[in-house]
Coordinates of C-alpha atoms in Angstrom, one line a residue:
X1 CA 36.1 -5.2 -12.7
X2 CA 33.8 -3.9 -15.3
X3 CA 30.7 -6.3 -14.1
X4 CA 30.9 -4.2 -11.0
X5 CA 31.3 -0.9 -12.6
X6 CA 28.3 -1.7 -15.0
X7 CA 26.5 -2.6 -11.9
X8 CA 27.3 0.9 -9.9
X9 CA 26.4 2.9 -12.5
X10 CA 23.1 1.3 -12.9
X11 CA 22.6 1.3 -9.8
X12 CA 23.5 5.5 -9.3
X13 CA 21.0 5.9 -12.3
X14 CA 18.2 4.5 -10.5
X15 CA 18.4 7.3 -8.5
X16 CA 16.9 9.7 -11.3
X17 CA 13.8 9.5 -10.7
X18 CA 10.6 11.8 -9.3
X19 CA 8.7 8.4 -8.1
X20 CA 10.3 8.3 -4.7
X21 CA 9.5 10.3 -1.5
X22 CA 12.8 12.1 -1.7
X23 CA 14.7 12.9 -4.1
X24 CA 13.6 15.2 -7.2
X25 CA 9.8 15.6 -7.0
X26 CA 7.2 16.0 -9.9
X27 CA 7.4 19.7 -9.9
X28 CA 11.3 19.4 -10.2
X29 CA 11.5 20.4 -6.7
X30 CA 13.8 18.0 -4.2
X31 CA 12.9 16.8 -1.0
X32 CA 15.4 15.5 1.9
X33 CA 15.1 14.4 5.4
X34 CA 11.1 13.8 4.5
X35 CA 9.2 16.9 3.0
X36 CA 11.5 19.3 3.2
X37 CA 12.1 21.7 0.5
X38 CA 15.9 21.1 -0.4
X39 CA 17.0 22.0 -3.9
X40 CA 19.6 24.5 -2.8
X41 CA 20.8 22.5 -0.2
X42 CA 21.0 18.3 -0.7
X43 CA 19.3 18.8 -4.5
X44 CA 23.0 20.9 -5.3
X45 CA 25.1 17.8 -4.0
X46 CA 22.8 15.7 -6.1
X47 CA 22.9 18.1 -9.5
X48 CA 26.8 18.2 -8.8
X49 CA 27.9 14.2 -8.2
X50 CA 25.3 12.7 -11.1
X51 CA 26.2 15.3 -14.3
X52 CA 29.9 14.2 -13.2
X53 CA 29.2 10.9 -13.5
X54 CA 27.3 11.3 -16.7
X55 CA 30.3 13.2 -18.2
X56 CA 32.4 10.3 -17.5
X57 CA 30.2 7.8 -19.1
X58 CA 29.6 9.4 -22.0
X59 CA 30.9 6.8 -25.0
X60 CA 31.1 4.0 -22.8
X61 CA 29.2 1.0 -21.7
X62 CA 28.3 2.5 -19.0
X63 CA 26.6 5.6 -20.4
X64 CA 23.5 7.0 -18.9
X65 CA 20.0 6.7 -21.1
X66 CA 18.8 9.3 -23.0
X67 CA 15.9 9.6 -20.7
X68 CA 17.7 10.0 -17.7
X69 CA 19.9 12.6 -19.2
X70 CA 17.0 14.3 -20.1
X71 CA 15.0 13.9 -16.8
X72 CA 18.0 15.6 -15.0
X73 CA 18.3 18.1 -17.3
X74 CA 14.7 19.1 -16.8
X75 CA 15.3 19.4 -12.9
X76 CA 18.4 21.2 -13.0
X77 CA 17.0 23.8 -16.0
X78 CA 13.2 23.7 -15.0
X79 CA 13.5 23.3 -11.0
X80 CA 16.9 24.7 -10.0
X81 CA 18.0 27.3 -12.8
X82 CA 14.2 29.0 -11.4
X83 CA 15.7 29.6 -7.9
X84 CA 18.5 31.9 -9.4
X85 CA 18.8 35.8 -9.9
X86 CA 22.6 36.6 -11.0
X87 CA 25.0 34.5 -8.2
X88 CA 22.1 34.4 -5.4
X89 CA 20.1 31.4 -4.6
X90 CA 16.7 30.9 -3.7
X91 CA 16.9 31.1 0.5
X92 CA 13.4 28.9 1.1
X93 CA 15.3 26.2 -0.9
X94 CA 18.4 26.2 1.2
X95 CA 17.0 23.7 4.3
X96 CA 19.4 24.4 7.3
X97 CA 22.0 25.4 5.3
X98 CA 21.1 29.0 5.3
X99 CA 22.8 29.0 8.7
X100 CA 26.0 28.9 6.9
X101 CA 27.9 31.8 5.4
X102 CA 29.1 31.7 1.4
X103 CA 25.8 30.0 0.1
X104 CA 25.3 30.7 -3.9
X105 CA 24.5 29.7 -7.4
X106 CA 27.9 28.6 -8.2
X107 CA 27.4 24.6 -8.1
X108 CA 24.3 25.0 -10.5
X109 CA 27.1 26.5 -13.1
X110 CA 29.4 24.0 -12.4
X111 CA 26.6 21.3 -12.6
X112 CA 25.7 23.1 -15.8
X113 CA 29.2 22.8 -17.3
X114 CA 29.4 19.2 -16.8
X115 CA 26.1 18.9 -18.8
X116 CA 27.4 20.6 -21.5
X117 CA 29.1 18.1 -22.5
X118 CA 26.7 15.5 -22.0
X119 CA 24.6 14.8 -25.3
X120 CA 21.0 16.3 -24.9
X121 CA 18.5 18.4 -26.4
X122 CA 19.6 21.1 -24.4
X123 CA 23.3 21.7 -24.0
X124 CA 22.8 25.4 -25.1
X125 CA 20.4 26.0 -22.4
X126 CA 23.0 24.5 -20.0
X127 CA 25.7 26.9 -21.5
X128 CA 23.5 29.5 -21.5
X129 CA 22.9 29.0 -17.7
X130 CA 26.6 28.5 -16.4
X131 CA 27.5 31.5 -18.3
X132 CA 24.9 33.7 -16.6
X133 CA 26.0 32.5 -13.8
X134 CA 29.4 33.0 -14.3
X135 CA 28.9 36.5 -15.4
X136 CA 26.3 37.4 -12.6
X137 CA 23.7 38.4 -15.1
X138 CA 19.9 37.5 -14.8
X139 CA 18.8 33.9 -15.9
X140 CA 17.0 34.2 -19.8
X141 CA 14.2 33.0 -18.4
X142 CA 10.6 35.1 -17.7
X143 CA 7.6 34.3 -16.6
X144 CA 6.0 32.4 -13.3
X145 CA 6.5 28.6 -12.1
X146 CA 4.3 27.1 -9.6
X147 CA 6.1 24.5 -7.7
X148 CA 2.9 22.9 -6.2
X149 CA 4.5 19.6 -4.2
X150 CA 6.8 21.9 -2.8
X151 CA 4.5 24.9 -2.0
X152 CA 6.5 27.2 -3.6
X153 CA 6.0 30.0 -6.3
X154 CA 8.9 31.1 -8.3
X155 CA 8.6 34.3 -10.4
X156 CA 11.3 36.1 -13.0
X157 CA 10.9 39.4 -14.8
X158 CA 13.7 41.3 -16.8
X159 CA 13.8 43.5 -13.5
X160 CA 13.7 41.0 -10.6
X161 CA 13.3 37.7 -9.2
X162 CA 10.9 37.1 -6.7
X163 CA 9.4 33.7 -4.8
X164 CA 7.1 32.5 -1.9
X165 CA 7.6 29.6 0.5
X166 CA 4.1 28.2 2.4
X167 CA 3.5 25.5 4.7
X168 CA 1.2 22.9 4.3
X169 CA 0.0 19.5 5.8
X170 CA 2.2 18.1 3.0
X171 CA 5.0 19.7 3.9
X172 CA 7.7 20.8 6.7
X173 CA 8.4 24.4 7.2
X174 CA 12.2 23.7 7.4
X175 CA 15.3 21.3 8.0
X176 CA 15.6 19.1 10.7
X177 CA 18.8 20.8 13.0
X178 CA 19.6 18.0 15.0
X179 CA 23.5 19.1 14.2
X180 CA 22.7 22.3 15.8
X181 CA 22.5 24.1 12.4
X182 CA 19.6 26.1 11.4
X183 CA 18.3 26.9 14.9
X184 CA 15.7 29.7 13.5
X185 CA 14.0 28.4 11.1
X186 CA 10.7 28.3 12.6
X187 CA 9.0 30.5 10.5
X188 CA 10.8 30.1 7.1
X189 CA 7.9 28.8 5.3
X190 CA 5.3 31.4 6.9
X191 CA 5.0 32.8 3.6
X192 CA 8.2 33.8 3.2
X193 CA 8.5 35.9 0.4
X194 CA 12.1 37.6 -1.1
X195 CA 13.0 40.2 -3.9
X196 CA 16.0 40.0 -5.8
X197 CA 17.6 42.2 -8.3
X198 CA 21.3 42.9 -7.8
X199 CA 21.6 39.7 -5.6
X200 CA 23.2 41.2 -3.2
X201 CA 19.8 42.2 -1.6
X202 CA 20.5 38.9 1.3
X203 CA 23.8 37.5 0.5
X204 CA 24.8 36.6 4.2
X205 CA 22.7 38.7 6.1
X206 CA 21.4 35.8 8.3
X207 CA 24.1 36.7 11.2
X208 CA 22.7 40.0 11.9
X209 CA 18.9 38.9 10.7
X210 CA 16.0 39.4 13.0
X211 CA 14.3 36.0 12.4
X212 CA 10.8 37.5 13.7
X213 CA 11.0 39.8 11.0
X214 CA 11.0 37.5 7.7
X215 CA 9.7 39.1 4.7
X216 CA 6.1 38.1 3.9
X217 CA 5.5 36.5 7.5
X218 CA 3.1 37.3 9.8
X219 CA 4.5 36.4 13.1
X220 CA 4.5 37.2 16.7
X221 CA 7.0 39.2 18.2
X222 CA 8.4 36.6 20.6
X223 CA 11.4 36.2 22.3
X224 CA 13.7 33.0 20.7
X225 CA 14.1 30.0 23.1
X226 CA 17.5 28.8 23.7
X227 CA 18.0 25.8 22.0
X228 CA 20.8 23.2 20.3
X229 CA 18.8 21.6 18.1
X230 CA 15.3 22.1 15.9
X231 CA 12.7 19.7 14.8
X232 CA 10.4 20.7 12.2
X233 CA 6.7 20.4 11.7
X234 CA 4.0 19.9 9.0
X235 CA 1.8 22.6 8.7
X236 CA -1.8 22.3 10.3
X237 CA -4.1 23.4 7.1
X238 CA -4.3 21.8 3.4
X239 CA -5.5 24.8 1.7
X240 CA -1.9 26.1 0.5
X241 CA -1.0 26.4 -2.7
X242 CA -0.8 28.3 -6.2
X243 CA -1.7 28.7 -9.6
X244 CA 0.6 30.1 -12.9
X245 CA -0.5 30.9 -16.5
X246 CA 3.4 30.7 -17.1
X247 CA 3.5 34.5 -17.3
X248 CA 2.0 35.4 -14.2
X249 CA 0.8 33.7 -10.9
X250 CA -0.8 33.5 -7.5
X251 CA -0.3 31.9 -4.4
X252 CA -2.7 31.3 -1.0
X253 CA -2.0 30.3 2.6
X254 CA -4.7 29.5 5.4
X255 CA -2.0 30.2 7.9
X256 CA -2.3 29.2 11.5
X257 CA 0.6 29.1 13.9
X258 CA 0.0 28.6 17.6
X259 CA -2.4 30.7 18.6
X260 CA -2.2 33.0 15.5
X261 CA -4.4 32.8 12.2
X262 CA -4.4 34.7 8.9
X263 CA -5.7 34.3 5.1
X264 CA -2.6 35.9 2.8
X265 CA -2.3 35.8 -0.7
X266 CA 0.3 36.9 -3.1
X267 CA -0.1 37.9 -6.4
X268 CA 3.1 38.1 -9.2
X269 CA 2.4 40.5 -11.9
X270 CA 4.6 41.1 -14.9
X271 CA 6.1 44.5 -13.2
X272 CA 5.2 44.0 -9.0
X273 CA 3.6 41.6 -6.2
X274 CA 0.7 42.5 -4.9
X275 CA 0.3 40.9 -1.4
X276 CA -3.0 40.9 0.7
X277 CA -3.7 39.2 4.3
X278 CA -6.8 39.4 6.2
X279 CA -8.3 37.8 9.1
X280 CA -5.0 38.2 11.4
X281 CA -6.0 37.2 15.0
X282 CA -5.4 35.2 17.9
X283 CA -7.7 32.3 19.8
X284 CA -5.6 33.3 22.7
X285 CA -3.4 35.9 24.1
X286 CA -0.7 36.7 21.3
X287 CA 2.6 38.5 21.7
X288 CA 2.8 41.6 19.3
X289 CA 1.8 40.4 15.8
X290 CA 4.1 42.5 12.8
X291 CA 3.6 41.5 9.0
X292 CA 6.9 42.2 7.4
X293 CA 7.4 43.8 4.0
X294 CA 11.1 43.4 3.7
X295 CA 14.1 42.7 5.8
X296 CA 17.5 43.5 3.7
X297 CA 20.5 44.8 3.7
X298 CA 20.1 48.6 4.0
X299 CA 21.7 51.6 1.9
X300 CA 22.4 54.8 2.5
X301 CA 18.7 56.1 2.7
X302 CA 15.5 55.6 1.6
X303 CA 12.5 57.8 0.5
X304 CA 9.0 59.0 1.3
X305 CA 6.6 61.7 0.0
X306 CA 7.8 65.4 1.4
X307 CA 6.3 65.8 4.4
X308 CA 5.7 62.3 5.4
X309 CA 7.1 59.9 8.1
X310 CA 6.4 56.1 9.1
X311 CA 4.7 55.6 11.3
X312 CA 2.9 58.8 10.7
X313 CA 2.8 61.7 13.6
X314 CA -0.2 62.2 15.3
X315 CA -3.2 63.4 13.4
X316 CA -0.9 63.5 10.0
X317 CA -2.0 61.3 6.9
X318 CA 0.0 58.1 6.3
X319 CA 2.1 57.7 3.2
X320 CA 1.3 55.7 0.1
X321 CA 4.4 54.4 -0.7
X322 CA 8.0 54.1 0.1
X323 CA 11.1 53.5 -1.6
X324 CA 14.8 51.8 -1.1
X325 CA 17.5 50.4 -3.1
X326 CA 15.7 50.8 -6.6
X327 CA 12.3 49.1 -5.0
X328 CA 8.9 51.0 -4.4
X329 CA 6.5 49.8 -1.8
X330 CA 3.2 50.8 -1.9
X331 CA 0.8 50.9 1.2
X332 CA -2.5 50.3 -0.8
X333 CA -4.5 50.5 2.7
X334 CA -4.6 53.6 4.6
X335 CA -5.4 51.9 8.0
X336 CA -2.3 49.8 7.5
X337 CA -0.2 52.8 6.2
X338 CA -0.8 54.2 9.7
X339 CA 0.7 51.2 11.5
X340 CA 3.5 50.8 9.2
X341 CA 7.0 51.1 10.5
X342 CA 10.4 51.2 8.4
X343 CA 13.8 51.0 10.0
X344 CA 17.2 51.4 8.4
X345 CA 20.1 51.4 11.3
X346 CA 22.8 48.8 12.2
X347 CA 22.2 45.6 13.8
X348 CA 24.3 43.0 15.4
X349 CA 24.3 39.6 15.5
X350 CA 26.2 36.1 16.0
X351 CA 26.1 33.0 13.4
X352 CA 26.4 31.2 16.6
X353 CA 23.0 31.8 17.6
X354 CA 21.8 30.0 14.4
X355 CA 24.7 27.6 13.7
X356 CA 25.7 25.7 16.9
X357 CA 28.6 24.4 15.5
X358 CA 30.4 27.7 15.1
X359 CA 32.8 29.4 17.9
X360 CA 31.1 32.9 18.6
X361 CA 31.2 34.8 15.2
X362 CA 29.9 38.4 15.7
X363 CA 28.6 40.3 12.3
X364 CA 27.4 43.7 11.6
X365 CA 25.5 45.8 9.2
X366 CA 22.9 48.3 8.2
X367 CA 19.7 46.6 7.6
X368 CA 16.7 47.9 6.0
X369 CA 13.5 46.9 7.5
X370 CA 9.7 47.5 6.5
X371 CA 6.7 45.9 8.7
X372 CA 3.0 46.5 9.8
X373 CA 2.6 46.7 13.5
X374 CA -0.8 45.0 14.2
X375 CA -0.5 45.5 17.7
X376 CA -1.6 42.8 20.8
X377 CA -4.4 40.7 20.2
X378 CA -6.3 38.9 22.9
X379 CA -8.5 36.3 22.7
X380 CA -11.6 37.8 20.7
X381 CA -9.0 39.7 18.3
X382 CA -9.0 43.1 20.4
X383 CA -6.9 45.8 20.3
X384 CA -6.0 47.2 16.3
X385 CA -7.8 44.2 15.2
X386 CA -11.8 43.8 15.5
X387 CA -13.5 40.9 16.0
X388 CA -13.0 40.8 12.1
X389 CA -9.3 40.7 12.4
X390 CA -6.6 42.9 11.3
X391 CA -5.5 43.0 7.5
X392 CA -3.4 44.7 5.0
X393 CA -2.6 45.3 1.5
X394 CA 0.7 46.1 -0.1
X395 CA 2.8 45.9 -3.5
X396 CA 6.4 45.6 -4.3
X397 CA 7.5 47.6 -7.3
X398 CA 11.4 46.4 -7.8
X399 CA 13.3 48.4 -10.6
X400 CA 11.8 51.9 -10.6
X401 CA 12.7 55.1 -9.1
X402 CA 11.2 57.0 -6.1
X403 CA 9.3 59.6 -8.7
X404 CA 7.9 56.6 -10.4
X405 CA 7.1 54.5 -7.4
X406 CA 4.8 58.4 -6.4
X407 CA 3.4 57.9 -9.8
X408 CA 2.3 54.1 -9.2
X409 CA 0.8 54.5 -6.0
X410 CA -1.6 56.7 -7.7
X411 CA -2.6 54.8 -10.5
X412 CA -5.1 52.5 -10.6
X413 CA -4.7 49.9 -13.3
X414 CA -4.1 46.9 -10.6
X415 CA -7.5 47.0 -8.6
X416 CA -7.8 45.2 -4.9
X417 CA -11.5 43.6 -5.6
X418 CA -11.6 42.1 -2.2
X419 CA -9.7 41.6 0.7
X420 CA -11.7 39.4 3.2
X421 CA -11.0 36.2 4.9
X422 CA -13.1 34.7 2.4
X423 CA -12.5 36.0 -0.9
X424 CA -9.2 37.9 -1.7
X425 CA -8.9 39.1 -5.6
X426 CA -7.5 41.4 -7.6
X427 CA -7.6 42.3 -11.6
X428 CA -5.4 44.1 -14.1
X429 CA -8.1 46.6 -15.9
X430 CA -5.3 46.7 -18.8
X431 CA -5.2 42.8 -19.5
X432 CA -8.8 42.0 -17.9
X433 CA -6.7 39.5 -16.2
X434 CA -8.5 38.4 -12.9
X435 CA -7.1 36.8 -10.2
X436 CA -9.1 35.4 -7.3
X437 CA -8.4 33.2 -4.1
X438 CA -11.8 31.8 -2.6
X439 CA -11.1 30.7 0.9
X440 CA -14.6 29.3 1.0
X441 CA -17.5 29.3 -1.2
X442 CA -18.4 32.6 -2.2
X443 CA -19.1 35.0 -5.2
X444 CA -17.2 37.7 -6.3
X445 CA -19.9 40.1 -7.7
X446 CA -18.1 42.6 -9.6
X447 CA -15.2 42.9 -11.9
X448 CA -14.1 43.1 -15.4
X449 CA -16.0 39.9 -16.4
X450 CA -19.1 40.5 -14.0
X451 CA -19.5 38.0 -11.4
X452 CA -17.8 34.7 -10.5
X453 CA -19.5 32.2 -8.5
X454 CA -17.8 28.9 -7.0
X455 CA -19.1 25.9 -5.2
X456 CA -16.3 25.5 -3.5
X457 CA -12.7 26.5 -2.2
X458 CA -10.4 27.6 -4.7
X459 CA -7.7 29.7 -7.0
X460 CA -9.7 30.9 -10.2
X461 CA -7.9 33.1 -12.8
X462 CA -9.9 34.6 -15.7
X463 CA -8.4 36.7 -19.0
X464 CA -9.0 36.9 -22.4
X465 CA -7.4 34.5 -25.3
X466 CA -7.6 36.1 -28.6
X467 CA -11.5 35.9 -29.4
X468 CA -12.2 33.4 -26.4
X469 CA -11.1 33.2 -22.7
X470 CA -9.0 31.0 -20.6
X471 CA -10.3 29.9 -17.4
X472 CA -7.8 28.4 -14.9
X473 CA -8.7 26.8 -11.6
X474 CA -7.1 25.0 -9.0
X475 CA -8.0 23.6 -5.6
X476 CA -4.5 23.8 -3.0
X477 CA -6.1 21.7 -0.5
X478 CA -6.2 18.9 -3.4
X479 CA -9.7 17.4 -2.2
X480 CA -11.7 18.3 -4.7
X481 CA -12.2 16.1 -8.0
X482 CA -14.0 19.1 -9.8
X483 CA -15.3 22.9 -9.2
X484 CA -18.4 24.5 -10.5
X485 CA -18.6 28.3 -11.0
X486 CA -21.3 30.3 -12.4
X487 CA -20.0 33.3 -14.3
X488 CA -21.9 36.1 -15.9
X489 CA -22.2 36.3 -19.6
X490 CA -22.9 33.8 -22.3
X491 CA -19.8 31.0 -22.9
X492 CA -19.9 27.8 -24.8
X493 CA -17.2 24.7 -23.7
X494 CA -17.9 21.2 -23.3
X495 CA -18.7 21.4 -19.5
X496 CA -20.7 24.6 -19.8
X497 CA -24.5 24.4 -19.3
X498 CA -26.7 26.2 -21.4
X499 CA -27.4 29.9 -20.1
X500 CA -31.0 30.8 -18.1
X501 CA -31.9 34.3 -18.3
X502 CA -34.4 35.8 -15.8
X503 CA -36.2 39.0 -16.0
X504 CA -33.6 41.7 -15.3
X505 CA -30.5 39.6 -14.8
X506 CA -27.6 39.1 -17.0
X507 CA -26.8 35.7 -18.9
X508 CA -25.1 33.1 -16.6
X509 CA -23.2 30.4 -17.4
X510 CA -22.8 27.3 -15.2
X511 CA -18.9 25.4 -15.9
X512 CA -18.1 22.4 -14.4
X513 CA -14.1 22.3 -14.2
X514 CA -12.6 19.1 -13.4
X515 CA -9.5 19.1 -11.9
X516 CA -6.1 17.4 -12.1
X517 CA -5.5 14.3 -9.8
X518 CA -2.5 12.1 -8.5
X519 CA 1.0 13.9 -8.6
X520 CA -0.4 16.5 -10.4
X521 CA -3.5 17.4 -7.9
X522 CA -2.9 21.2 -6.9
X523 CA -1.8 22.1 -10.5
X524 CA -4.6 24.2 -12.6
X525 CA -7.0 22.9 -14.9
X526 CA -7.5 24.8 -18.1
X527 CA -10.6 25.8 -19.9
X528 CA -11.3 27.3 -23.1
X529 CA -14.6 29.4 -23.3
X530 CA -16.0 31.2 -26.1
X531 CA -17.5 32.9 -27.9
X532 CA -18.5 35.0 -25.7
X533 CA -21.6 37.4 -24.8
X534 CA -21.8 39.6 -21.8

């Protein structure tokens, strides 16, 4: 029945859209069950089934339109491909299927092989993607990408793939576990930060994983409730999102869970990820609070500076770095380092704890855990944290030796300018790139660019661009239509106001930045400034 077949193919093609609440989104993420990031779960099923039908239809009356082919290709190559390192696939995009063993990127390899046979402008990219996964080699992609609708950021270099998944009032924290899968996913979007080099770091680790120590997450060390199903929730705050310049990027989260509060940010640079946190406190009693730097499969040993321990012995100086499995960890705050703990030991668990569909499936393995113990926090943020709350600052540098880690710990090229509840900012002096998170209107007074002042909470990046200056601004809350900045120096642009000088003061330029709206709200607005006088 040709008419029925044509109708069926036409109906299927209508699913290739980004204008529905579920399915492909404008940032090339994939939602299912509401605003749940599912690119490595239901999204895999989608990108396997549609290419198969596309290939079947090539050269027939049912052939998919060029626009639909290109659209699906963009989802696979600009979305799912960015979630892969060798044969590992992004944990944060798995939904509840992290509780199943054997999850990997092979379905994307198969989808790419199918798309090679479908005429498009990106067939060679599909072939390259499929080969990278088959050979378990890094993807031929470099740089940073903000998935602003999914509250997710992905970052690729030659040495590593890193990511962060956050939770806002616009997204669910994980998938529904009504079928008894994914029973401990509560914290998986609270700033989960993963670091992949070999692709084996977290493979099938979840049977033994301590789900209170999710990498990147600040959490109470409470006992898990007995449950046979799980219902996710939207986050309580809107100021959650990122800013990407295509090469580097950074993300921020105004974090709240139960009584626990924190302001957190992550800076994805060419060779490392810098993580800052401040204002860690509880509005009521909390169990002990930890921020986890990493939890992965453990190797034979880890390395510390000679004579140092974690935590440090009484009266001893805390180490400034630790090295494990080709990754350097820089402890960039001495007070934090004194509260940092490391474990390399056998952990036992049972897959049934996270997947009630299974019979008892015991698991055991050596696990490396590195975390900061913030202590117990009472109603007024007492214990280790003052009324200002506790804080942390660390960097993760994959692809280095212990000797290189020691050298990096003493280097000053990447400088933390501020780490407070109101403002978290870093700069790379060699490239003059400034990246700042303003959790509230405020002013950064000292940087390679002088002073930067904003009239609203926002993310700001400034860096040189030949003989001009590139300014990027975003509003993670998606509430502002424009942001006004005051910058030290004399700049010229269509929305720059003529600088006014005062006796004894430098030039100050006011810049009005109009922000994207609609589906692009939350993305960065670029503005080129120049020439410059400071």
